[in-house]
XYZ file of C-alpha atoms in Angstrom:
762
model
C 30.752 -27.372 -7.049
C 33.560 -26.199 -9.325
C 36.776 -27.918 -8.259
C 38.233 -30.612 -6.020
C 41.067 -28.457 -4.687
C 40.976 -24.949 -3.214
C 44.242 -23.177 -2.357
C 44.666 -19.898 -0.461
C 47.944 -17.967 -0.735
C 47.851 -14.893 1.519
C 50.211 -12.105 2.486
C 49.392 -10.420 5.821
C 50.482 -7.249 7.552
C 53.605 -9.060 8.784
C 54.709 -9.541 5.143
C 54.749 -13.313 5.659
C 53.179 -15.337 2.822
C 51.222 -18.412 3.928
C 49.537 -21.141 1.920
C 46.849 -23.721 2.751
C 45.050 -26.219 0.476
C 41.693 -27.921 0.960
C 41.336 -31.184 -0.986
C 37.637 -32.045 -1.224
C 38.603 -35.375 -2.720
C 39.894 -36.390 0.713
C 36.369 -35.910 2.110
C 34.929 -38.172 -0.566
C 37.522 -40.824 0.298
C 36.448 -40.780 3.957
C 32.951 -42.058 3.129
C 32.377 -45.508 4.598
C 35.849 -45.808 6.162
C 35.676 -43.405 9.093
C 32.055 -43.473 10.154
C 31.114 -40.582 12.433
C 34.241 -38.545 11.722
C 33.517 -34.809 11.366
C 34.891 -32.663 8.565
C 36.027 -30.173 11.192
C 38.420 -32.828 12.440
C 40.399 -32.706 9.226
C 43.810 -31.164 9.739
C 44.972 -28.732 7.037
C 48.700 -27.886 7.151
C 49.619 -24.226 6.686
C 52.939 -23.524 4.951
C 55.066 -20.434 4.833
C 56.236 -19.764 1.290
C 58.502 -17.253 -0.394
C 57.673 -14.831 -3.171
C 59.789 -16.766 -5.746
C 57.769 -19.881 -4.870
C 54.543 -17.941 -5.494
C 55.883 -16.727 -8.830
C 56.665 -20.335 -9.745
C 53.043 -21.302 -9.020
C 51.702 -18.355 -10.999
C 53.861 -19.299 -13.962
C 51.808 -22.518 -14.234
C 48.433 -20.757 -13.664
C 46.116 -19.376 -16.332
C 46.480 -15.586 -16.273
C 49.309 -15.941 -13.781
C 51.547 -13.254 -15.297
C 48.822 -10.581 -15.009
C 48.176 -11.619 -11.417
C 51.905 -11.439 -10.629
C 52.095 -7.884 -11.978
C 48.970 -6.835 -10.097
C 50.369 -8.115 -6.788
C 53.697 -6.440 -7.506
C 52.097 -3.035 -8.276
C 49.542 -3.150 -5.453
C 45.753 -2.943 -5.583
C 45.053 0.628 -4.499
C 45.975 2.076 -7.880
C 43.567 -0.312 -9.614
C 40.577 1.137 -7.744
C 41.638 4.682 -8.548
C 41.901 4.057 -12.281
C 38.139 3.869 -12.871
C 36.416 6.789 -11.131
C 33.878 6.980 -13.924
C 32.280 3.680 -12.911
C 31.726 4.314 -9.232
C 28.510 2.753 -7.809
C 26.973 6.237 -7.481
C 27.929 8.095 -10.690
C 25.952 11.228 -9.717
C 28.092 11.749 -6.615
C 28.501 10.189 -3.212
C 25.047 9.171 -2.047
C 26.001 9.837 1.569
C 26.609 13.497 0.790
C 30.252 13.114 1.776
C 32.810 10.344 1.626
C 31.038 7.166 2.681
C 34.205 5.771 4.214
C 36.517 7.366 6.771
C 38.898 4.437 6.678
C 42.198 4.729 4.803
C 42.392 2.742 1.604
C 44.409 -0.509 1.759
C 48.084 0.057 1.101
C 48.168 -2.707 -1.463
C 50.751 -4.730 0.491
C 48.229 -7.270 1.790
C 46.540 -9.644 -0.582
C 44.979 -13.100 -0.886
C 45.154 -15.281 -3.972
C 42.636 -18.122 -4.390
C 43.354 -20.908 -6.874
C 40.831 -23.561 -7.927
C 42.467 -26.688 -9.381
C 41.462 -30.169 -10.463
C 38.274 -28.671 -11.933
C 35.068 -30.674 -11.984
C 32.905 -30.732 -15.161
C 30.823 -27.826 -13.795
C 33.950 -25.746 -13.316
C 35.337 -26.683 -16.722
C 32.093 -25.677 -18.454
C 31.558 -22.422 -16.563
C 31.191 -19.535 -19.036
C 32.569 -16.067 -18.357
C 29.166 -14.479 -19.061
C 27.447 -16.658 -16.487
C 30.147 -15.946 -13.924
C 29.856 -12.213 -14.621
C 26.076 -12.265 -13.961
C 26.496 -14.358 -10.806
C 29.087 -12.022 -9.315
C 27.323 -8.799 -10.341
C 23.960 -9.928 -8.981
C 25.600 -10.557 -5.610
C 26.655 -6.904 -5.304
C 24.303 -4.666 -3.330
C 23.750 -1.038 -4.308
C 26.376 1.410 -3.097
C 28.922 -1.165 -1.978
C 32.563 -0.144 -1.518
C 33.669 -3.533 -2.818
C 35.205 -3.574 -6.290
C 35.148 -6.788 -8.339
C 37.049 -7.047 -11.627
C 36.559 -9.948 -13.987
C 39.182 -10.202 -16.746
C 39.869 -6.469 -16.343
C 36.178 -5.421 -16.287
C 34.781 -3.669 -13.198
C 31.500 -5.385 -12.258
C 28.544 -3.336 -11.046
C 25.268 -4.292 -9.400
C 22.539 -4.428 -12.069
C 20.421 -2.351 -9.674
C 22.635 0.659 -10.448
C 20.736 1.071 -13.716
C 17.253 0.833 -12.189
C 15.301 4.026 -13.007
C 14.705 6.447 -10.131
C 11.183 7.865 -9.799
C 12.151 10.700 -7.492
C 15.154 11.802 -5.480
C 15.826 14.281 -2.688
C 19.156 15.352 -1.246
C 18.986 15.531 2.563
C 18.771 19.248 3.103
C 16.373 22.061 2.148
C 14.844 19.878 -0.599
C 13.013 17.806 2.032
C 11.045 20.907 3.116
C 9.534 19.564 6.361
C 10.792 21.528 9.382
C 9.309 19.760 12.425
C 9.069 16.206 13.722
C 6.508 14.689 16.061
C 8.141 12.206 18.421
C 6.080 9.834 20.572
C 8.150 8.234 23.338
C 7.576 5.835 26.228
C 7.157 7.171 29.738
C 10.350 5.500 30.873
C 12.430 7.129 28.151
C 14.869 9.551 29.711
C 16.390 12.289 27.542
C 20.152 12.283 27.253
C 21.697 15.255 29.020
C 24.889 15.098 26.997
C 23.330 17.075 24.143
C 21.169 20.186 24.256
C 18.296 19.331 21.931
C 15.405 21.652 21.100
C 12.735 19.352 22.491
C 9.478 21.057 23.512
C 7.297 18.607 25.449
C 3.567 18.841 24.878
C 1.054 18.391 27.675
C 0.503 14.741 28.557
C -2.982 13.399 29.174
C -4.033 10.325 31.071
C -3.261 7.018 29.303
C -1.653 8.874 26.391
C 2.012 8.715 25.377
C 4.409 11.616 25.732
C 4.707 13.694 22.603
C 7.441 16.100 21.521
C 7.540 18.581 18.678
C 11.132 18.816 17.440
C 12.463 21.511 15.104
C 15.110 20.724 12.532
C 17.374 23.041 10.558
C 18.716 22.883 7.017
C 21.758 24.375 5.365
C 23.965 24.293 2.254
C 27.441 25.041 3.604
C 29.911 22.790 1.738
C 27.148 20.268 1.047
C 23.379 20.245 1.771
C 22.583 18.965 5.251
C 19.935 18.701 7.958
C 20.693 19.459 11.587
C 18.981 17.120 14.053
C 18.861 18.116 17.750
C 21.145 15.872 19.757
C 22.703 14.375 16.612
C 24.052 17.324 14.659
C 24.501 17.540 10.910
C 23.474 14.649 8.696
C 23.855 14.323 4.925
C 22.773 11.884 2.258
C 20.059 11.114 -0.259
C 16.506 9.774 -0.403
C 15.569 7.803 -3.497
C 12.383 6.154 -4.676
C 12.955 3.660 -7.494
C 10.383 2.687 -10.080
C 11.007 -1.036 -9.573
C 11.887 -3.164 -6.551
C 15.511 -3.003 -5.500
C 15.062 -5.427 -2.596
C 15.693 -9.157 -2.765
C 17.974 -11.201 -4.953
C 21.408 -12.658 -4.253
C 22.766 -9.315 -3.095
C 20.464 -9.443 -0.064
C 22.854 -11.982 1.496
C 25.693 -9.457 1.438
C 23.776 -6.306 2.294
C 20.404 -4.638 1.788
C 19.924 -2.384 -1.226
C 16.695 -0.844 0.072
C 15.800 0.722 3.401
C 17.728 3.058 5.689
C 21.509 2.755 5.291
C 23.077 4.597 8.215
C 26.788 5.402 7.977
C 28.582 6.548 11.133
C 32.228 7.580 10.784
C 32.675 5.457 7.710
C 30.894 2.302 8.897
C 27.458 1.011 7.960
C 26.004 0.483 11.434
C 22.737 -1.268 10.560
C 23.662 -3.780 7.893
C 21.495 -6.449 9.538
C 18.572 -4.096 10.216
C 17.777 -1.908 7.180
C 14.563 -0.705 8.858
C 16.658 0.747 11.737
C 14.147 -0.548 14.277
C 11.063 0.837 12.529
C 7.973 -1.379 12.295
C 5.036 -1.754 9.897
C 6.595 0.028 6.933
C 4.583 -0.120 3.712
C 5.924 -3.172 1.867
C 5.315 -2.000 -1.706
C 7.001 1.387 -1.279
C 9.642 0.023 1.111
C 10.947 -2.415 -1.520
C 11.672 0.589 -3.800
C 12.966 2.981 -1.153
C 16.630 3.732 -0.389
C 17.814 6.383 2.058
C 21.542 6.759 2.649
C 22.493 8.858 5.682
C 25.875 9.927 7.027
C 25.243 10.677 10.731
C 28.517 10.823 12.654
C 26.643 12.300 15.621
C 25.226 8.858 16.348
C 28.680 7.622 17.297
C 28.057 8.357 20.998
C 25.215 5.834 21.029
C 26.780 2.964 19.082
C 28.738 1.458 21.981
C 25.654 0.639 24.081
C 23.600 -2.488 23.538
C 20.602 -2.542 21.215
C 17.912 -1.913 23.861
C 19.694 1.088 25.338
C 20.421 2.341 21.842
C 16.725 2.310 21.001
C 15.667 4.049 24.208
C 17.761 7.179 23.746
C 15.699 10.259 23.053
C 18.183 11.506 20.457
C 17.874 8.247 18.541
C 14.059 8.506 18.697
C 14.313 11.942 17.102
C 16.620 10.551 14.425
C 14.162 7.727 13.724
C 11.336 10.244 13.417
C 13.373 12.032 10.745
C 13.908 8.788 8.830
C 10.220 7.941 9.125
C 9.126 11.315 7.831
C 11.454 11.079 4.840
C 10.064 7.617 4.053
C 6.483 8.865 4.330
C 7.321 11.653 1.902
C 8.522 9.084 -0.638
C 5.629 6.728 0.088
C 3.122 9.529 -0.436
C 4.507 9.993 -3.934
C 4.456 6.229 -4.531
C 0.796 5.879 -3.449
C -0.392 8.833 -5.504
C -2.973 8.020 -8.193
C -0.731 9.434 -10.901
C 2.004 6.955 -10.082
C -0.351 4.072 -10.902
C -0.993 5.358 -14.418
C 0.388 3.346 -17.336
C 1.879 5.889 -19.760
C 2.183 5.028 -23.425
C 0.085 1.878 -23.141
C 0.169 1.336 -26.898
C 3.945 1.432 -27.037
C 4.034 -1.052 -24.164
C 1.824 -3.501 -26.055
C 3.646 -3.035 -29.337
C 6.995 -3.722 -27.712
C 5.758 -6.812 -25.893
C 2.990 -8.289 -28.038
C 3.665 -7.105 -31.577
C 1.797 -4.896 -34.013
C -1.204 -7.201 -34.407
C -2.490 -6.559 -30.872
C -3.739 -3.029 -31.616
C -5.075 -3.602 -35.130
C -8.582 -4.438 -33.851
C -8.639 -1.183 -31.863
C -7.653 0.809 -34.937
C -10.417 -0.789 -37.001
C -13.237 -0.640 -34.434
C -12.616 2.987 -33.433
C -12.537 3.955 -37.104
C -15.901 2.274 -37.685
C -17.370 3.821 -34.540
C -16.411 7.292 -35.757
C -17.878 6.568 -39.179
C -21.130 5.184 -37.775
C -22.543 4.896 -34.253
C -20.534 2.997 -31.628
C -22.013 -0.459 -30.952
C -21.697 0.057 -27.194
C -21.925 3.699 -26.047
C -20.555 2.807 -22.621
C -17.372 1.382 -24.171
C -16.284 4.567 -25.977
C -16.188 8.120 -24.670
C -16.665 10.511 -27.586
C -17.774 13.488 -25.482
C -14.969 15.799 -26.666
C -15.379 15.109 -30.386
C -17.316 17.627 -32.513
C -16.350 16.675 -36.082
C -16.425 12.884 -36.183
C -15.324 12.525 -39.818
C -12.345 14.861 -39.436
C -11.290 13.041 -36.307
C -11.631 9.719 -38.129
C -9.305 10.855 -40.908
C -6.730 12.055 -38.414
C -7.104 8.783 -36.467
C -6.473 6.593 -39.516
C -3.479 8.646 -40.623
C -1.700 8.722 -37.257
C -2.376 5.086 -36.324
C -1.301 3.881 -39.758
C 2.025 5.652 -39.331
C 2.414 4.434 -35.733
C 0.023 1.739 -34.507
C 1.301 2.242 -30.960
C -0.277 5.718 -30.901
C -3.755 4.105 -30.925
C -3.495 3.618 -27.188
C -2.236 6.306 -24.827
C -2.107 6.158 -21.075
C -4.283 4.013 -18.820
C -5.517 6.261 -15.999
C -8.245 6.749 -13.396
C -11.207 9.092 -13.818
C -14.901 9.402 -13.034
C -18.042 8.686 -15.041
C -21.597 9.207 -13.866
C -22.824 6.009 -15.501
C -22.199 2.473 -14.272
C -19.341 1.621 -16.642
C -16.173 0.002 -15.332
C -13.898 1.365 -18.044
C -14.107 3.445 -21.203
C -11.856 4.213 -24.125
C -11.644 8.001 -24.513
C -11.329 8.561 -28.243
C -10.145 12.182 -28.138
C -6.918 11.544 -26.218
C -6.760 7.763 -26.858
C -6.623 6.885 -23.174
C -8.283 4.100 -21.222
C -10.130 5.560 -18.244
C -10.953 3.396 -15.218
C -14.117 4.620 -13.525
C -13.323 5.317 -9.868
C -17.068 5.220 -9.058
C -17.495 1.581 -10.087
C -17.918 -0.696 -7.020
C -15.157 -3.048 -8.149
C -12.717 -0.148 -8.391
C -13.787 1.325 -5.060
C -13.260 -1.996 -3.357
C -9.942 -3.018 -4.884
C -8.033 0.238 -5.433
C -6.053 -0.223 -2.216
C -2.620 1.230 -2.619
C -0.524 1.274 -5.735
C -0.448 -2.503 -6.255
C -4.255 -2.675 -6.383
C -4.417 0.260 -8.773
C -1.889 -1.282 -11.120
C -3.885 -4.519 -11.157
C -7.080 -2.574 -11.942
C -5.269 -0.640 -14.639
C -4.133 -3.834 -16.352
C -7.571 -5.429 -15.989
C -9.178 -2.349 -17.547
C -6.846 -2.483 -20.553
C -7.521 -6.202 -21.006
C -11.293 -5.572 -20.754
C -11.324 -2.830 -23.401
C -9.105 -4.666 -25.862
C -11.033 -7.930 -25.389
C -14.350 -6.191 -26.076
C -12.836 -4.494 -29.105
C -11.595 -7.847 -30.402
C -15.072 -9.329 -29.951
C -16.576 -6.519 -32.033
C -13.811 -6.838 -34.621
C -14.326 -10.565 -35.253
C -18.061 -10.046 -35.682
C -19.680 -11.419 -32.527
C -23.372 -10.523 -32.526
C -23.838 -7.227 -30.622
C -26.707 -8.687 -28.596
C -24.517 -11.576 -27.477
C -21.682 -9.169 -26.700
C -24.013 -6.961 -24.689
C -25.234 -9.964 -22.671
C -21.663 -11.099 -22.032
C -20.532 -7.612 -20.976
C -23.509 -7.225 -18.660
C -22.829 -10.607 -17.073
C -19.177 -9.714 -16.547
C -20.120 -6.415 -14.939
C -22.562 -8.182 -12.607
C -19.818 -10.595 -11.563
C -17.464 -7.697 -10.856
C -20.074 -5.914 -8.769
C -20.910 -9.075 -6.880
C -17.218 -9.726 -6.271
C -16.892 -6.208 -4.883
C -19.638 -6.638 -2.316
C -19.627 -10.319 -1.418
C -16.779 -10.222 1.110
C -16.259 -6.691 2.250
C -18.571 -3.843 1.370
C -17.738 -0.245 2.113
C -20.427 2.146 3.292
C -20.166 3.824 -0.092
C -20.874 0.544 -1.900
C -23.762 -0.371 0.379
C -25.291 3.072 -0.079
C -25.079 2.924 -3.867
C -26.316 -0.670 -3.900
C -29.339 0.244 -1.793
C -30.318 3.040 -4.176
C -29.703 0.933 -7.263
C -31.434 -2.229 -6.105
C -34.551 -1.070 -4.283
C -36.457 -0.629 -7.582
C -35.057 -3.804 -9.173
C -37.735 -6.355 -8.294
C -36.282 -8.872 -10.761
C -32.960 -8.995 -8.870
C -34.422 -8.654 -5.384
C -31.441 -10.534 -3.910
C -29.362 -7.376 -4.341
C -31.579 -5.436 -1.948
C -31.434 -8.327 0.510
C -27.624 -8.311 0.396
C -27.347 -4.529 0.689
C -29.780 -4.378 3.602
C -27.915 -7.119 5.476
C -24.600 -5.338 5.035
C -26.081 -1.982 6.061
C -27.373 -3.511 9.290
C -23.935 -5.010 9.931
C -22.341 -1.582 9.567
C -24.784 -0.243 12.108
C -23.391 -2.799 14.559
C -25.943 -5.601 14.464
C -25.025 -9.273 14.232
C -26.808 -10.377 11.058
C -27.694 -13.889 9.891
C -28.991 -14.037 6.331
C -31.753 -16.526 5.523
C -34.171 -15.970 2.656
C -35.501 -19.491 2.052
C -39.201 -20.177 1.618
C -41.041 -19.711 4.906
C -38.137 -17.750 6.433
C -37.418 -14.040 6.827
C -34.656 -12.469 4.755
C -32.586 -12.412 7.902
C -32.300 -12.224 11.680
C -30.361 -9.444 13.435
C -29.243 -9.276 17.060
C -28.125 -6.295 19.115
C -25.530 -6.958 21.789
C -25.680 -3.906 24.007
C -22.560 -2.697 25.753
C -22.075 -0.025 28.405
C -21.813 3.534 27.026
C -18.096 3.735 28.014
C -17.197 1.670 24.933
C -17.400 4.875 22.954
C -20.714 4.617 21.080
C -22.026 8.091 20.411
C -25.252 8.928 22.189
C -25.156 5.972 24.531
C -27.959 5.578 27.039
C -28.539 3.220 29.927
C -28.167 -0.319 28.581
C -31.244 -2.475 28.255
C -31.379 -6.213 27.654
C -30.096 -7.376 24.271
C -32.749 -7.434 21.569
C -33.264 -9.059 18.177
C -35.431 -8.513 15.123
C -36.315 -10.258 11.898
C -36.176 -8.252 8.715
C -37.658 -8.602 5.253
C -37.034 -6.525 2.129
C -39.419 -5.502 -0.611
C -38.033 -4.266 -3.928
C -40.507 -2.718 -6.358
C -40.372 -1.237 -9.824
C -42.662 1.558 -8.696
C -41.811 4.522 -6.483
C -43.714 3.132 -3.491
C -44.749 -0.279 -2.305
C -48.402 -0.711 -1.428
C -49.036 -1.820 2.115
C -51.368 -4.528 0.847
C -48.413 -6.005 -1.079
C -46.373 -6.327 2.097
C -47.218 -9.718 3.614
C -47.429 -8.510 7.199
C -48.907 -11.792 8.416
C -45.847 -13.664 7.151
C -43.528 -11.055 8.688
C -45.212 -11.426 12.069
C -44.976 -15.188 11.729
C -41.239 -14.888 11.079
C -40.816 -12.730 14.188
C -42.694 -15.202 16.368
C -40.932 -18.209 14.832
C -37.510 -16.888 15.871
C -38.761 -15.367 19.142
C -37.510 -11.960 18.029
C -38.443 -8.771 19.856
C -39.174 -6.738 16.735
C -39.900 -7.051 13.028
C -38.541 -4.749 10.316
C -39.539 -4.361 6.667
C -37.291 -2.417 4.290
C -38.654 -0.933 1.036
C -38.081 2.111 -1.246
C -41.153 3.857 0.193
C -44.586 3.026 1.512
C -47.895 4.207 0.055
C -49.890 6.324 2.490
C -53.478 5.600 3.394
C -55.639 3.885 5.918
C -53.697 0.633 5.544
C -50.704 2.223 7.329
C -52.408 1.410 10.649
C -51.780 -2.278 9.892
C -48.077 -1.750 10.684
C -48.989 -0.481 14.141
C -51.546 -3.234 14.683
C -48.957 -5.886 13.832
C -46.054 -3.987 15.517
C -43.923 -3.986 12.366
C -41.451 -1.151 11.764
C -41.381 0.150 8.153
C -37.969 1.542 7.109
C -37.317 3.295 3.794
C -34.079 2.408 2.026
C -33.112 6.104 1.953
C -33.554 6.289 5.729
C -31.370 3.205 6.109
C -28.748 4.978 3.998
C -29.029 8.051 6.222
C -28.281 5.888 9.255
C -25.120 4.763 7.443
C -24.225 8.406 6.882
C -24.709 9.161 10.581
C -22.355 6.287 11.400
C -19.711 7.680 9.071
C -20.055 11.255 10.299
C -20.312 10.632 14.036
C -19.048 7.101 14.568
C -20.976 4.038 15.757
C -24.468 4.905 16.994
C -25.503 3.233 20.236
C -27.646 0.161 19.547
C -29.620 1.206 22.605
C -30.453 4.465 20.860
C -31.387 2.621 17.637
C -33.817 0.520 19.655
C -36.101 3.559 19.811
C -36.748 3.208 16.073
C -38.325 -0.237 16.532
C -41.056 1.301 18.686
C -42.284 3.319 15.667
C -44.731 1.901 13.128
C -45.516 4.805 10.800
C -43.069 5.283 7.869
C -43.222 9.064 8.268
C -42.506 8.878 12.004
C -39.531 6.609 11.316
C -38.217 9.129 8.757
C -38.624 12.012 11.240
C -36.791 10.022 13.914
C -33.894 9.223 11.547
C -33.654 12.862 10.448
C -33.701 14.069 14.048
C -30.901 11.695 14.991
C -28.429 14.053 13.330
C -29.017 16.837 15.848
C -28.994 14.367 18.740
C -25.615 12.952 17.710
C -24.185 16.390 17.006
C -24.984 17.548 20.513
C -23.429 14.425 22.048
C -20.268 14.170 19.995
C -16.828 14.916 21.348
C -14.881 14.531 18.148
C -15.600 15.881 14.650
C -14.485 14.424 11.347
C -12.785 17.696 10.494
C -10.630 17.669 13.646
C -9.891 13.943 13.222
C -8.705 14.394 9.640
C -6.638 17.461 10.515
C -4.909 15.402 13.186
C -4.167 12.641 10.656
C -2.749 15.135 8.158
C -0.368 16.334 10.856
C 0.582 12.963 12.313
C 0.833 11.013 9.058
C 3.913 13.017 8.122
C 5.738 11.696 11.186
C 4.513 8.133 11.780
C 4.208 4.871 9.883
C 1.099 3.138 8.562
C -0.320 2.263 11.988
C -1.445 4.963 14.422
C -2.436 4.360 18.057
C -5.804 5.977 18.922
C -4.241 7.623 21.988
C -1.739 9.499 19.844
C -4.469 10.717 17.485
C -6.560 11.755 20.491
C -3.662 13.794 21.820
C -3.241 15.594 18.505
C -7.011 16.263 18.357
C -6.854 17.806 21.834
C -3.960 19.964 20.725
C -6.005 21.206 17.754
C -9.150 22.027 19.764
C -7.104 23.412 22.653
C -8.669 21.322 25.414
C -8.458 17.784 26.781
C -11.830 16.459 25.736
C -11.203 13.783 23.111
C -10.598 10.254 24.409
C -9.133 7.197 22.726
C -12.590 5.603 22.568
C -13.861 8.583 20.567
C -11.051 8.111 18.063
C -11.701 4.367 17.739
C -15.418 4.931 17.211
C -14.950 7.539 14.514
C -12.271 5.459 12.758
C -14.693 2.526 12.553
C -17.253 4.859 11.002
C -14.799 6.081 8.383
C -13.866 2.481 7.654
C -17.471 2.032 6.544
C -17.147 4.652 3.824
C -13.548 4.073 2.729
C -12.284 0.621 3.801
C -9.626 0.763 1.099
C -8.101 3.834 2.741
C -8.568 3.391 6.508
C -9.140 0.422 8.804
C -9.203 -0.297 12.533
C -7.328 -3.536 13.346
C -5.743 -4.960 16.462
C -6.123 -1.742 18.402
C -4.377 0.332 15.721
C -5.674 2.630 12.976
C -4.184 1.682 9.614
C -3.925 4.137 6.735
C -3.376 2.919 3.180
C -2.976 6.358 1.628
C -1.813 9.827 2.483
C -3.857 11.632 5.128
C -4.518 14.485 2.698
C -6.064 12.120 0.156
C -8.139 10.412 2.865
C -9.504 13.790 3.887
C -10.366 14.689 0.276
C -12.062 11.323 -0.315
C -14.155 11.371 2.866
C -15.317 14.971 2.481
C -16.146 14.398 -1.193
C -18.235 11.328 -0.418
C -20.046 13.076 2.416
C -20.938 15.896 0.045
C -22.276 13.338 -2.431
C -24.385 11.779 0.324
C -25.872 15.140 1.317
C -26.648 15.867 -2.331
C -28.321 12.480 -2.709
C -30.459 13.157 0.355
C -31.468 16.549 -1.003
C -32.585 14.919 -4.226
């Protein structure tokens, strides 16, 4: 690209200076004359030259005199003259010298000369070259590049660090859980403190390994079978992965140094799988582990199968999970100083509407109560004066942080006037559905800020409040629909059932919620809803009880049922208003075994006998929600057991049957939510995002002290929890995926269950 001629002049260990030149012009001259000739067939003569001859060349080269002096003095001293600009200014990130190799003696060198420059080479600017070279340097490299006397550093050196731990007592965790394959044989060359737990049928071996920490000389951790290791764990605010430097070495991941050599340059994950991408791109763990030297000489497969290496990997994994837990925390998704951010990037004008509208809202009544939160304000006029004074002096102070909170109403976001923050409502369906990990939360945070400031601008430019209210309501409906159209959590379906069963104007919402609730119960649902059709058709595909459904009974032939919904603005729907003849016609039309009608409640009276006469099962929306709760608490309920409900035709009898199902499932369960979540809290510290059900089952058995929990029980309960918190837990491809810390999952599930019980009590 830059020149037609490239010359290497090199002095080796034998003190002989050799020179070779590549003339790219010769390649261009070959075109058309030597068809089929390969470039590799070109012969390049190598010459031995003397030092006076080199000096003669340098005398004709730009900067040649400085190069001559540098070669004469040697290069080692150059590196030692700038200790203040080492890649890791806070100290060696490996906890000790990262290199055990002696520094070059300065007697060997290679000089590269580009000549006969092309236009690109002639026009190359020093600033561009500096950026190109610096961007190619990975973090922590031992390579030193000087351009015109300036030491170049990777731009990633200046990336802000969110949190940092030195490998040692700061890490705090003292045990590791190691799951190994049955054919893994422990190495007898080292005496590791490995205490094997009891193995159960079809479950992997599990070991609890103790680790020690110390501070002699430098902080360290002592790993059984490996010995002392040192280093650092860092979580950066921004991505440090990618870019040109990735070609020369990874900046993120596990960087394992053994006796001065980086042993996993081509595998920064060190054999680990399914690491969280968002946190992984910001994670850097540098480890000096000379004890691994005994295992380096074997091939990759044998290296992976050593028990000592498995223990070492478990340590790396646990350190990563510690950093990832901090990354996924709600607080890390908060935008601090939102006003300053906008002022820096958009200019002062962007927050002027907010200043004006809030001032007017404090002087009068806010045009939209659900847009502003004034709950903490007692003296509105005094607060208004303080608001105008502070925002006039610093317009950026009009907007503080953008964070997550809870509101009892249906609002998506509010501006909290007292502390000038934008609060995203975690109870809104759109938030519940899309707050999956930090990336989703950041997107919601930005959307919330855009929503508030857009509404404020609409008020500021004088859009009619009635038009604004219609627009805001339409937007909220779209957000709610978007949240439920593809994937609805049990929490969303529950709230949608309760919100829609009295909304007879938007009866489609109850139809959608009922269909999704039936899907969560395990039925195959086909929505219909056209004139002359039922709202939908559901089929039950019965499987043997061994699949893990709680309360399974002897399988009966598969069954199907049509269902219709009836929303009403009143507390109860009158039986006369339920078109039973049409419902029966729908059942017969599709040759279904049963017919179901779903409504808020059914008026009592003599007309109730019509349900029994027509063999139609009446189901209250609250009872349907209770069935969802049973699924979450106990796992999937056997469709064979649910078939009993379709033999009941009195709304009260159906309610009694649903209520009694709780005791039935409790007596038949083998695994509780509490034990399951405790097992996750323990295991999530030691494993990656995906957990095999067998491993969770083993930990559950260890907690309860008996071998009772099976893998099927774990799968069933995980599917139930997926119904209430699909953003946090999912069952895919035979593995249980967690998108948060186990502690937060436990808090979320227990909180939502308490809300469900409270709703039932009401």
